[in-house]
Amino acid sequence: MTTVGEFMTTRLVTMDGNDTLISAAQEMRDSAIGDVVVTDGDSVVGIVTDRDITVRGVAENMDPGSTRLNQITTRDVITVSQYDDAVAAADLMRTYAVRRLPVIDDGRLVGLISMGDLAVEREPQSVLADISADDPNN
Protein backbone atom coordinates (compact mmCIF):
# COMPACT_ATOMS: atom_id res chain seq x y z
CA MET A 1 0.00 0.00 0.00
CA THR A 2 1.24 3.44 -0.91
CA THR A 3 0.43 6.02 1.76
CA VAL A 4 -0.57 9.66 1.64
CA GLY A 5 2.59 10.52 3.60
CA GLU A 6 4.72 9.42 0.65
CA PHE A 7 3.17 12.05 -1.63
CA MET A 8 2.00 14.89 0.58
CA THR A 9 3.66 18.26 0.68
CA THR A 10 4.78 19.56 4.04
CA ARG A 11 5.50 23.05 2.72
CA LEU A 12 2.24 24.51 3.94
CA VAL A 13 0.92 27.99 4.23
CA THR A 14 -1.64 28.53 6.95
CA MET A 15 -3.51 31.72 7.68
CA ASP A 16 -5.96 32.91 10.28
CA GLY A 17 -9.60 33.36 9.31
CA ASN A 18 -9.32 37.05 10.19
CA ASP A 19 -6.68 37.67 7.52
CA THR A 20 -7.87 39.51 4.42
CA LEU A 21 -8.34 38.21 0.89
CA ILE A 22 -5.56 40.55 -0.23
CA SER A 23 -3.09 39.07 2.25
CA ALA A 24 -4.02 35.53 1.18
CA ALA A 25 -3.70 36.38 -2.51
CA GLN A 26 -0.31 37.97 -1.92
CA GLU A 27 0.85 34.96 0.09
CA MET A 28 -0.29 32.62 -2.68
CA ARG A 29 1.55 34.70 -5.25
CA ASP A 30 4.74 34.94 -3.20
CA SER A 31 4.72 31.22 -2.35
CA ALA A 32 3.63 30.10 -5.86
CA ILE A 33 0.70 28.12 -4.46
CA GLY A 34 -3.03 28.02 -5.10
CA ASP A 35 -4.41 27.59 -1.60
CA VAL A 36 -3.99 28.39 2.07
CA VAL A 37 -5.22 26.29 4.96
CA VAL A 38 -7.30 28.41 7.31
CA THR A 39 -6.60 27.67 10.96
CA ASP A 40 -7.76 28.76 14.36
CA GLY A 41 -4.79 28.10 16.58
CA ASP A 42 -3.77 24.51 15.80
CA SER A 43 -7.19 23.54 14.43
CA VAL A 44 -7.94 23.40 10.73
CA VAL A 45 -11.03 25.52 10.06
CA GLY A 46 -11.08 25.19 6.29
CA ILE A 47 -9.30 25.97 3.07
CA VAL A 48 -9.30 28.93 0.67
CA THR A 49 -8.12 28.63 -2.91
CA ASP A 50 -7.23 31.26 -5.46
CA ARG A 51 -10.48 30.38 -7.20
CA ASP A 52 -12.44 30.97 -3.97
CA ILE A 53 -10.98 34.47 -3.74
CA THR A 54 -12.08 35.15 -7.30
CA VAL A 55 -15.51 33.50 -7.33
CA ARG A 56 -16.71 33.90 -3.74
CA GLY A 57 -14.98 37.19 -3.02
CA VAL A 58 -14.19 39.48 -5.93
CA ALA A 59 -17.02 38.31 -8.20
CA GLU A 60 -19.47 38.92 -5.34
CA ASN A 61 -18.21 42.51 -5.02
CA MET A 62 -16.51 41.90 -1.69
CA ASP A 63 -13.68 44.32 -0.93
CA PRO A 64 -10.49 42.20 -0.94
CA GLY A 65 -8.82 44.62 1.46
CA SER A 66 -11.46 44.29 4.16
CA THR A 67 -13.09 40.91 3.51
CA ARG A 68 -11.84 38.23 5.87
CA LEU A 69 -10.95 34.70 4.84
CA ASN A 70 -13.54 33.28 7.23
CA GLN A 71 -16.21 34.89 5.00
CA ILE A 72 -15.28 32.72 2.01
CA THR A 73 -13.60 29.70 3.61
CA THR A 74 -14.67 26.24 2.51
CA ARG A 75 -15.55 24.54 5.76
CA ASP A 76 -16.33 20.88 6.43
CA VAL A 77 -13.01 20.00 4.86
CA ILE A 78 -12.37 16.34 4.21
CA THR A 79 -9.07 15.33 5.80
CA VAL A 80 -6.84 12.27 5.67
CA SER A 81 -4.04 10.79 7.73
CA GLN A 82 -0.51 10.45 6.42
CA TYR A 83 -0.95 6.69 6.95
CA ASP A 84 -4.06 6.45 4.76
CA ASP A 85 -3.90 4.71 1.42
CA ALA A 86 -3.11 7.14 -1.42
CA VAL A 87 -5.63 5.46 -3.72
CA ALA A 88 -8.33 5.93 -1.06
CA ALA A 89 -7.35 9.62 -0.84
CA ALA A 90 -7.77 9.93 -4.61
CA ASP A 91 -11.18 8.28 -4.31
CA LEU A 92 -12.17 10.81 -1.62
CA MET A 93 -11.14 13.65 -3.94
CA ARG A 94 -13.28 12.17 -6.70
CA THR A 95 -16.26 11.52 -4.39
CA TYR A 96 -16.26 15.02 -2.87
CA ALA A 97 -15.07 16.83 -6.03
CA VAL A 98 -12.08 18.42 -4.30
CA ARG A 99 -8.50 18.77 -5.46
CA ARG A 100 -6.75 19.07 -2.09
CA LEU A 101 -6.97 17.29 1.25
CA PRO A 102 -5.34 18.51 4.46
CA VAL A 103 -3.34 15.77 6.16
CA ILE A 104 -3.95 15.57 9.91
CA ASP A 105 -1.99 13.61 12.51
CA ASP A 106 -3.24 13.54 16.11
CA GLY A 107 -5.44 16.57 15.38
CA ARG A 108 -2.49 18.56 14.01
CA LEU A 109 -1.97 19.68 10.40
CA VAL A 110 1.12 17.94 9.01
CA GLY A 111 0.69 18.23 5.26
CA LEU A 112 -1.51 18.64 2.23
CA ILE A 113 -2.06 16.24 -0.62
CA SER A 114 -3.34 17.38 -3.98
CA MET A 115 -4.63 15.70 -7.07
CA GLY A 116 -1.47 16.92 -8.79
CA ASP A 117 0.76 15.32 -6.12
CA LEU A 118 -0.91 11.98 -6.72
CA ALA A 119 -0.71 12.33 -10.50
CA VAL A 120 3.03 13.13 -10.43
CA GLU A 121 3.74 10.04 -8.36
CA ARG A 122 1.19 7.55 -9.69
CA GLU A 123 0.78 8.59 -13.33
CA PRO A 124 3.97 10.51 -14.23
CA GLN A 125 3.19 10.42 -17.96
CA SER A 126 -0.25 12.03 -17.59
CA VAL A 127 -1.00 15.58 -18.65
CA LEU A 128 -1.98 16.51 -15.07
CA ALA A 129 1.35 15.20 -13.77
CA ASP A 130 3.22 17.13 -16.46
CA ILE A 131 1.43 20.36 -15.54
CA SER A 132 1.77 19.75 -11.80
CA ALA A 133 5.49 19.03 -11.98
CA ASP A 134 6.22 22.18 -14.03
CA ASP A 135 7.50 25.35 -12.40
CA PRO A 136 4.75 27.91 -11.76
CA ASN A 137 4.25 30.38 -14.61
CA ASN A 138 3.05 33.27 -12.49
XYZ file of N, CA and C in Angstrom:
414
model
N 0.847 -1.189 0.000
C 0.000 0.000 0.000
C 0.889 1.248 0.000
N 0.559 2.151 -0.866
C 1.238 3.444 -0.910
C 0.450 4.419 -0.052
N 1.140 5.149 0.826
C 0.432 6.018 1.759
C 0.455 7.479 1.331
N -0.471 8.226 1.874
C -0.568 9.661 1.637
C 0.739 10.351 2.019
N 1.347 9.908 3.123
C 2.587 10.521 3.601
C 3.718 10.478 2.597
N 3.678 9.530 1.666
C 4.722 9.423 0.650
C 4.604 10.508 -0.412
N 3.419 11.088 -0.562
C 3.173 12.050 -1.631
C 2.855 13.458 -1.157
N 2.470 13.585 0.097
C 2.004 14.893 0.585
C 3.124 15.922 0.588
N 2.714 17.168 0.517
C 3.657 18.260 0.678
C 3.592 18.724 2.126
N 4.743 19.039 2.666
C 4.778 19.559 4.036
C 5.097 21.044 4.036
N 5.283 21.595 2.856
C 5.496 23.046 2.724
C 4.132 23.715 2.665
N 3.600 24.000 3.839
C 2.237 24.509 3.943
C 2.221 25.989 4.258
N 1.168 26.617 3.816
C 0.918 27.991 4.228
C -0.427 27.985 4.943
N -0.400 28.416 6.188
C -1.635 28.534 6.945
C -1.875 30.003 7.243
N -3.134 30.352 7.351
C -3.507 31.723 7.680
C -4.698 31.690 8.622
N -4.846 32.748 9.376
C -5.964 32.907 10.284
C -7.195 33.362 9.514
N -8.361 32.966 9.960
C -9.605 33.364 9.308
C -9.853 34.851 9.295
N -9.165 35.598 10.154
C -9.323 37.051 10.187
C -8.403 37.778 9.207
N -7.515 37.041 8.541
C -6.675 37.665 7.517
C -7.537 38.033 6.309
N -7.087 39.023 5.554
C -7.874 39.506 4.416
C -7.611 38.696 3.145
N -8.515 38.856 2.198
C -8.340 38.214 0.894
C -7.061 38.702 0.226
N -6.783 39.989 0.350
C -5.559 40.550 -0.233
C -4.323 39.851 0.335
N -4.275 39.695 1.643
C -3.090 39.075 2.248
C -2.958 37.620 1.805
N -4.073 36.919 1.660
C -4.022 35.533 1.185
C -3.568 35.475 -0.271
N -4.098 36.358 -1.098
C -3.704 36.381 -2.510
C -2.218 36.696 -2.648
N -1.727 37.620 -1.869
C -0.309 37.968 -1.917
C 0.556 36.807 -1.445
N 0.104 36.124 -0.408
C 0.846 34.957 0.086
C 0.882 33.851 -0.955
N -0.245 33.628 -1.618
C -0.288 32.615 -2.676
C 0.653 32.985 -3.807
N 0.644 34.241 -4.193
C 1.552 34.702 -5.253
C 3.002 34.503 -4.838
N 3.347 34.984 -3.654
C 4.738 34.940 -3.197
C 5.239 33.516 -2.980
N 4.338 32.605 -2.612
C 4.720 31.220 -2.354
C 4.472 30.306 -3.549
N 3.940 30.866 -4.636
C 3.635 30.104 -5.856
C 2.754 28.892 -5.548
N 1.655 29.163 -4.818
C 0.701 28.118 -4.458
C -0.706 28.585 -4.810
N -1.660 27.671 -4.746
C -3.028 28.016 -5.098
C -4.011 27.910 -3.955
N -3.505 27.716 -2.732
C -4.413 27.586 -1.605
C -3.694 27.912 -0.303
N -4.486 28.269 0.704
C -3.994 28.390 2.071
C -4.958 27.622 2.960
N -4.399 26.985 3.968
C -5.215 26.294 4.955
C -5.556 27.309 6.034
N -6.840 27.446 6.312
C -7.301 28.412 7.315
C -7.353 27.695 8.661
N -6.684 28.291 9.634
C -6.597 27.674 10.957
C -7.089 28.627 12.038
N -7.447 28.033 13.146
C -7.761 28.763 14.364
C -6.889 28.116 15.429
N -5.770 28.734 15.724
C -4.785 28.097 16.585
C -4.196 26.911 15.846
N -4.275 25.727 16.440
C -3.773 24.514 15.798
C -4.843 23.763 15.015
N -6.077 24.239 15.080
C -7.188 23.538 14.430
C -7.388 24.018 13.005
N -7.605 23.069 12.112
C -7.942 23.400 10.726
C -9.411 23.793 10.676
N -9.665 25.005 10.191
C -11.027 25.518 10.060
C -11.550 25.269 8.658
N -10.668 25.364 7.666
C -11.082 25.193 6.286
C -9.932 25.462 5.341
N -10.289 25.716 4.114
C -9.300 25.974 3.074
C -9.841 27.064 2.155
N -8.946 27.899 1.650
C -9.299 28.925 0.673
C -8.347 28.770 -0.508
N -8.916 28.727 -1.691
C -8.119 28.626 -2.914
C -8.136 29.964 -3.655
N -7.242 30.071 -4.629
C -7.228 31.264 -5.457
C -8.565 31.428 -6.181
N -9.175 30.323 -6.542
C -10.485 30.376 -7.200
C -11.564 30.878 -6.243
N -11.490 30.472 -4.967
C -12.445 30.966 -3.968
C -12.370 32.484 -3.858
N -11.152 33.018 -3.840
C -10.984 34.468 -3.744
C -11.666 35.150 -4.925
N -11.494 34.572 -6.095
C -12.083 35.153 -7.298
C -13.599 35.012 -7.335
N -14.086 33.790 -7.140
C -15.512 33.504 -7.330
C -16.367 33.906 -6.129
N -15.918 33.600 -4.928
C -16.714 33.903 -3.739
C -16.467 35.307 -3.203
N -15.329 35.872 -3.540
C -14.982 37.193 -3.021
C -15.154 38.290 -4.053
N -14.218 38.373 -4.966
C -14.185 39.475 -5.929
C -15.431 39.501 -6.811
N -15.841 38.351 -7.328
C -17.017 38.309 -8.205
C -18.309 38.675 -7.468
N -18.300 38.550 -6.150
C -19.465 38.922 -5.342
C -19.342 40.354 -4.815
N -18.411 41.103 -5.382
C -18.207 42.512 -5.020
C -17.729 42.725 -3.591
N -17.081 41.729 -3.015
C -16.511 41.900 -1.685
C -15.185 42.650 -1.820
N -14.920 43.553 -0.908
C -13.681 44.321 -0.926
C -12.543 43.422 -0.450
N -11.578 43.099 -1.326
C -10.491 42.199 -0.939
C -9.619 42.731 0.196
N -9.625 44.035 0.394
C -8.824 44.625 1.455
C -9.466 44.542 2.822
N -10.784 44.357 2.856
C -11.460 44.288 4.165
C -12.198 42.967 4.393
N -12.417 42.196 3.351
C -13.095 40.910 3.507
C -12.141 39.904 4.144
N -12.638 39.199 5.125
C -11.840 38.225 5.868
C -11.975 36.834 5.259
N -10.933 36.054 5.384
C -10.949 34.698 4.844
C -12.118 33.880 5.382
N -12.457 34.082 6.665
C -13.542 33.283 7.228
C -14.891 33.562 6.557
N -14.980 34.597 5.737
C -16.210 34.891 5.002
C -16.337 34.050 3.740
N -15.233 33.502 3.248
C -15.284 32.716 2.010
C -14.679 31.323 2.162
N -14.264 30.974 3.364
C -13.602 29.696 3.606
C -14.518 28.519 3.320
N -13.970 27.510 2.651
C -14.666 26.245 2.506
C -14.483 25.484 3.811
N -15.591 25.253 4.476
C -15.552 24.540 5.765
C -15.908 23.075 5.536
N -16.035 22.319 6.565
C -16.332 20.879 6.428
C -15.338 20.213 5.488
N -14.077 20.525 5.706
C -13.014 20.004 4.858
C -12.809 18.514 5.148
N -12.680 17.755 4.091
C -12.369 16.335 4.212
C -10.869 16.233 4.472
N -10.481 15.486 5.479
C -9.065 15.331 5.804
C -8.675 13.862 5.739
N -7.381 13.628 5.658
C -6.839 12.274 5.674
C -5.655 12.225 6.627
N -5.229 11.021 6.925
C -4.041 10.794 7.735
C -2.879 10.491 6.795
N -1.681 10.764 7.248
C -0.514 10.449 6.424
C -0.359 8.937 6.232
N -1.033 8.153 7.038
C -0.954 6.690 6.946
C -2.059 6.095 6.079
N -2.982 6.933 5.620
C -4.064 6.451 4.760
C -3.528 6.055 3.394
N -4.247 5.166 2.760
C -3.898 4.712 1.420
C -4.064 5.850 0.411
N -3.077 6.055 -0.434
C -3.107 7.137 -1.417
C -4.248 6.953 -2.421
N -4.530 5.716 -2.786
C -5.634 5.463 -3.715
C -6.962 5.839 -3.060
N -7.101 5.541 -1.779
C -8.327 5.926 -1.056
C -8.452 7.449 -1.000
N -7.327 8.152 -0.838
C -7.351 9.621 -0.836
C -7.818 10.138 -2.192
N -7.335 9.532 -3.264
C -7.772 9.933 -4.606
C -9.267 9.681 -4.781
N -9.746 8.570 -4.242
C -11.181 8.278 -4.307
C -11.998 9.316 -3.542
N -11.484 9.754 -2.381
C -12.165 10.813 -1.621
C -12.245 12.101 -2.442
N -11.150 12.441 -3.107
C -11.143 13.651 -3.940
C -12.205 13.545 -5.023
N -12.290 12.391 -5.639
C -13.279 12.175 -6.697
C -14.695 12.246 -6.116
N -14.935 11.568 -5.012
C -16.264 11.521 -4.395
C -16.749 12.911 -3.992
N -15.867 13.705 -3.381
C -16.259 15.019 -2.867
C -15.919 16.164 -3.819
N -15.415 15.830 -5.003
C -15.072 16.831 -6.031
C -14.159 17.917 -5.474
N -13.077 17.495 -4.811
C -12.076 18.420 -4.298
C -10.718 18.045 -4.871
N -9.823 19.002 -4.887
C -8.495 18.772 -5.460
C -7.399 18.712 -4.421
N -7.743 19.036 -3.168
C -6.752 19.067 -2.094
C -7.361 18.519 -0.813
N -6.534 17.807 -0.047
C -6.966 17.291 1.247
C -5.904 17.622 2.290
N -6.283 18.321 3.363
C -5.337 18.507 4.462
C -5.023 17.149 5.103
N -3.783 16.997 5.512
C -3.336 15.765 6.162
C -3.177 16.066 7.649
N -3.904 15.338 8.467
C -3.950 15.574 9.911
C -3.346 14.380 10.642
N -2.547 14.653 11.663
C -1.993 13.605 12.510
C -2.185 14.022 13.960
N -2.919 13.223 14.715
C -3.237 13.543 16.114
C -3.849 14.937 16.255
N -4.753 15.286 15.329
C -5.435 16.569 15.377
C -4.609 17.747 14.904
N -3.402 17.491 14.420
C -2.488 18.561 14.007
C -2.232 18.472 12.499
N -2.235 19.621 11.835
C -1.966 19.679 10.402
C -0.503 19.350 10.136
N -0.259 18.331 9.312
C 1.117 17.935 9.008
C 1.453 18.005 7.522
N 0.426 18.188 6.684
C 0.687 18.229 5.258
C -0.566 18.507 4.460
N -0.404 18.445 3.157
C -1.507 18.643 2.225
C -1.221 17.747 1.039
N -2.227 17.060 0.578
C -2.056 16.245 -0.622
C -3.019 16.750 -1.682
N -2.517 16.876 -2.878
C -3.340 17.381 -3.975
C -3.472 16.336 -5.065
N -4.440 16.561 -5.916
C -4.627 15.699 -7.070
C -3.347 15.679 -7.908
N -2.718 16.837 -8.027
C -1.466 16.921 -8.786
C -0.354 16.112 -8.161
N -0.253 16.126 -6.808
C 0.765 15.319 -6.124
C 0.597 13.843 -6.469
N -0.641 13.381 -6.417
C -0.908 11.980 -6.720
C -0.615 11.657 -8.179
N -0.954 12.568 -9.068
C -0.713 12.334 -10.495
C 0.782 12.252 -10.795
N 1.570 13.130 -10.197
C 3.025 13.131 -10.432
C 3.623 11.791 -10.012
N 3.177 11.277 -8.892
C 3.739 10.037 -8.360
C 3.148 8.781 -8.990
N 1.839 8.775 -9.241
C 1.185 7.552 -9.686
C 1.040 7.450 -11.196
N 0.936 8.591 -11.877
C 0.775 8.594 -13.333
C 1.688 9.651 -13.936
N 3.017 9.465 -13.826
C 3.966 10.512 -14.227
C 3.888 10.914 -15.707
N 3.291 10.092 -16.538
C 3.187 10.421 -17.965
C 1.900 11.169 -18.308
N 1.032 11.374 -17.322
C -0.247 12.028 -17.591
C -0.068 13.539 -17.780
N -1.019 14.137 -18.429
C -0.999 15.578 -18.647
C -1.043 16.321 -17.316
N -1.891 15.874 -16.382
C -1.978 16.511 -15.073
C -0.634 16.448 -14.348
N 0.041 15.320 -14.413
C 1.353 15.199 -13.773
C 2.348 16.143 -14.423
N 2.300 16.248 -15.731
C 3.217 17.127 -16.460
C 3.008 18.585 -16.046
N 1.764 19.008 -15.959
C 1.433 20.360 -15.544
C 1.827 20.588 -14.091
N 1.504 19.620 -13.229
C 1.766 19.753 -11.797
C 3.246 19.774 -11.476
N 4.046 19.090 -12.243
C 5.487 19.028 -11.982
C 6.224 20.261 -12.523
N 5.598 20.990 -13.422
C 6.222 22.180 -14.028
C 6.376 23.299 -13.012
N 7.360 24.163 -13.229
C 7.502 25.345 -12.400
C 6.301 26.264 -12.634
N 5.870 26.986 -11.593
C 4.745 27.915 -11.764
C 5.066 28.960 -12.835
N 4.044 29.386 -13.554
C 4.252 30.377 -14.613
C 3.741 31.755 -14.213
N 3.561 31.964 -12.926
C 3.054 33.271 -12.489
C 4.078 34.004 -11.675
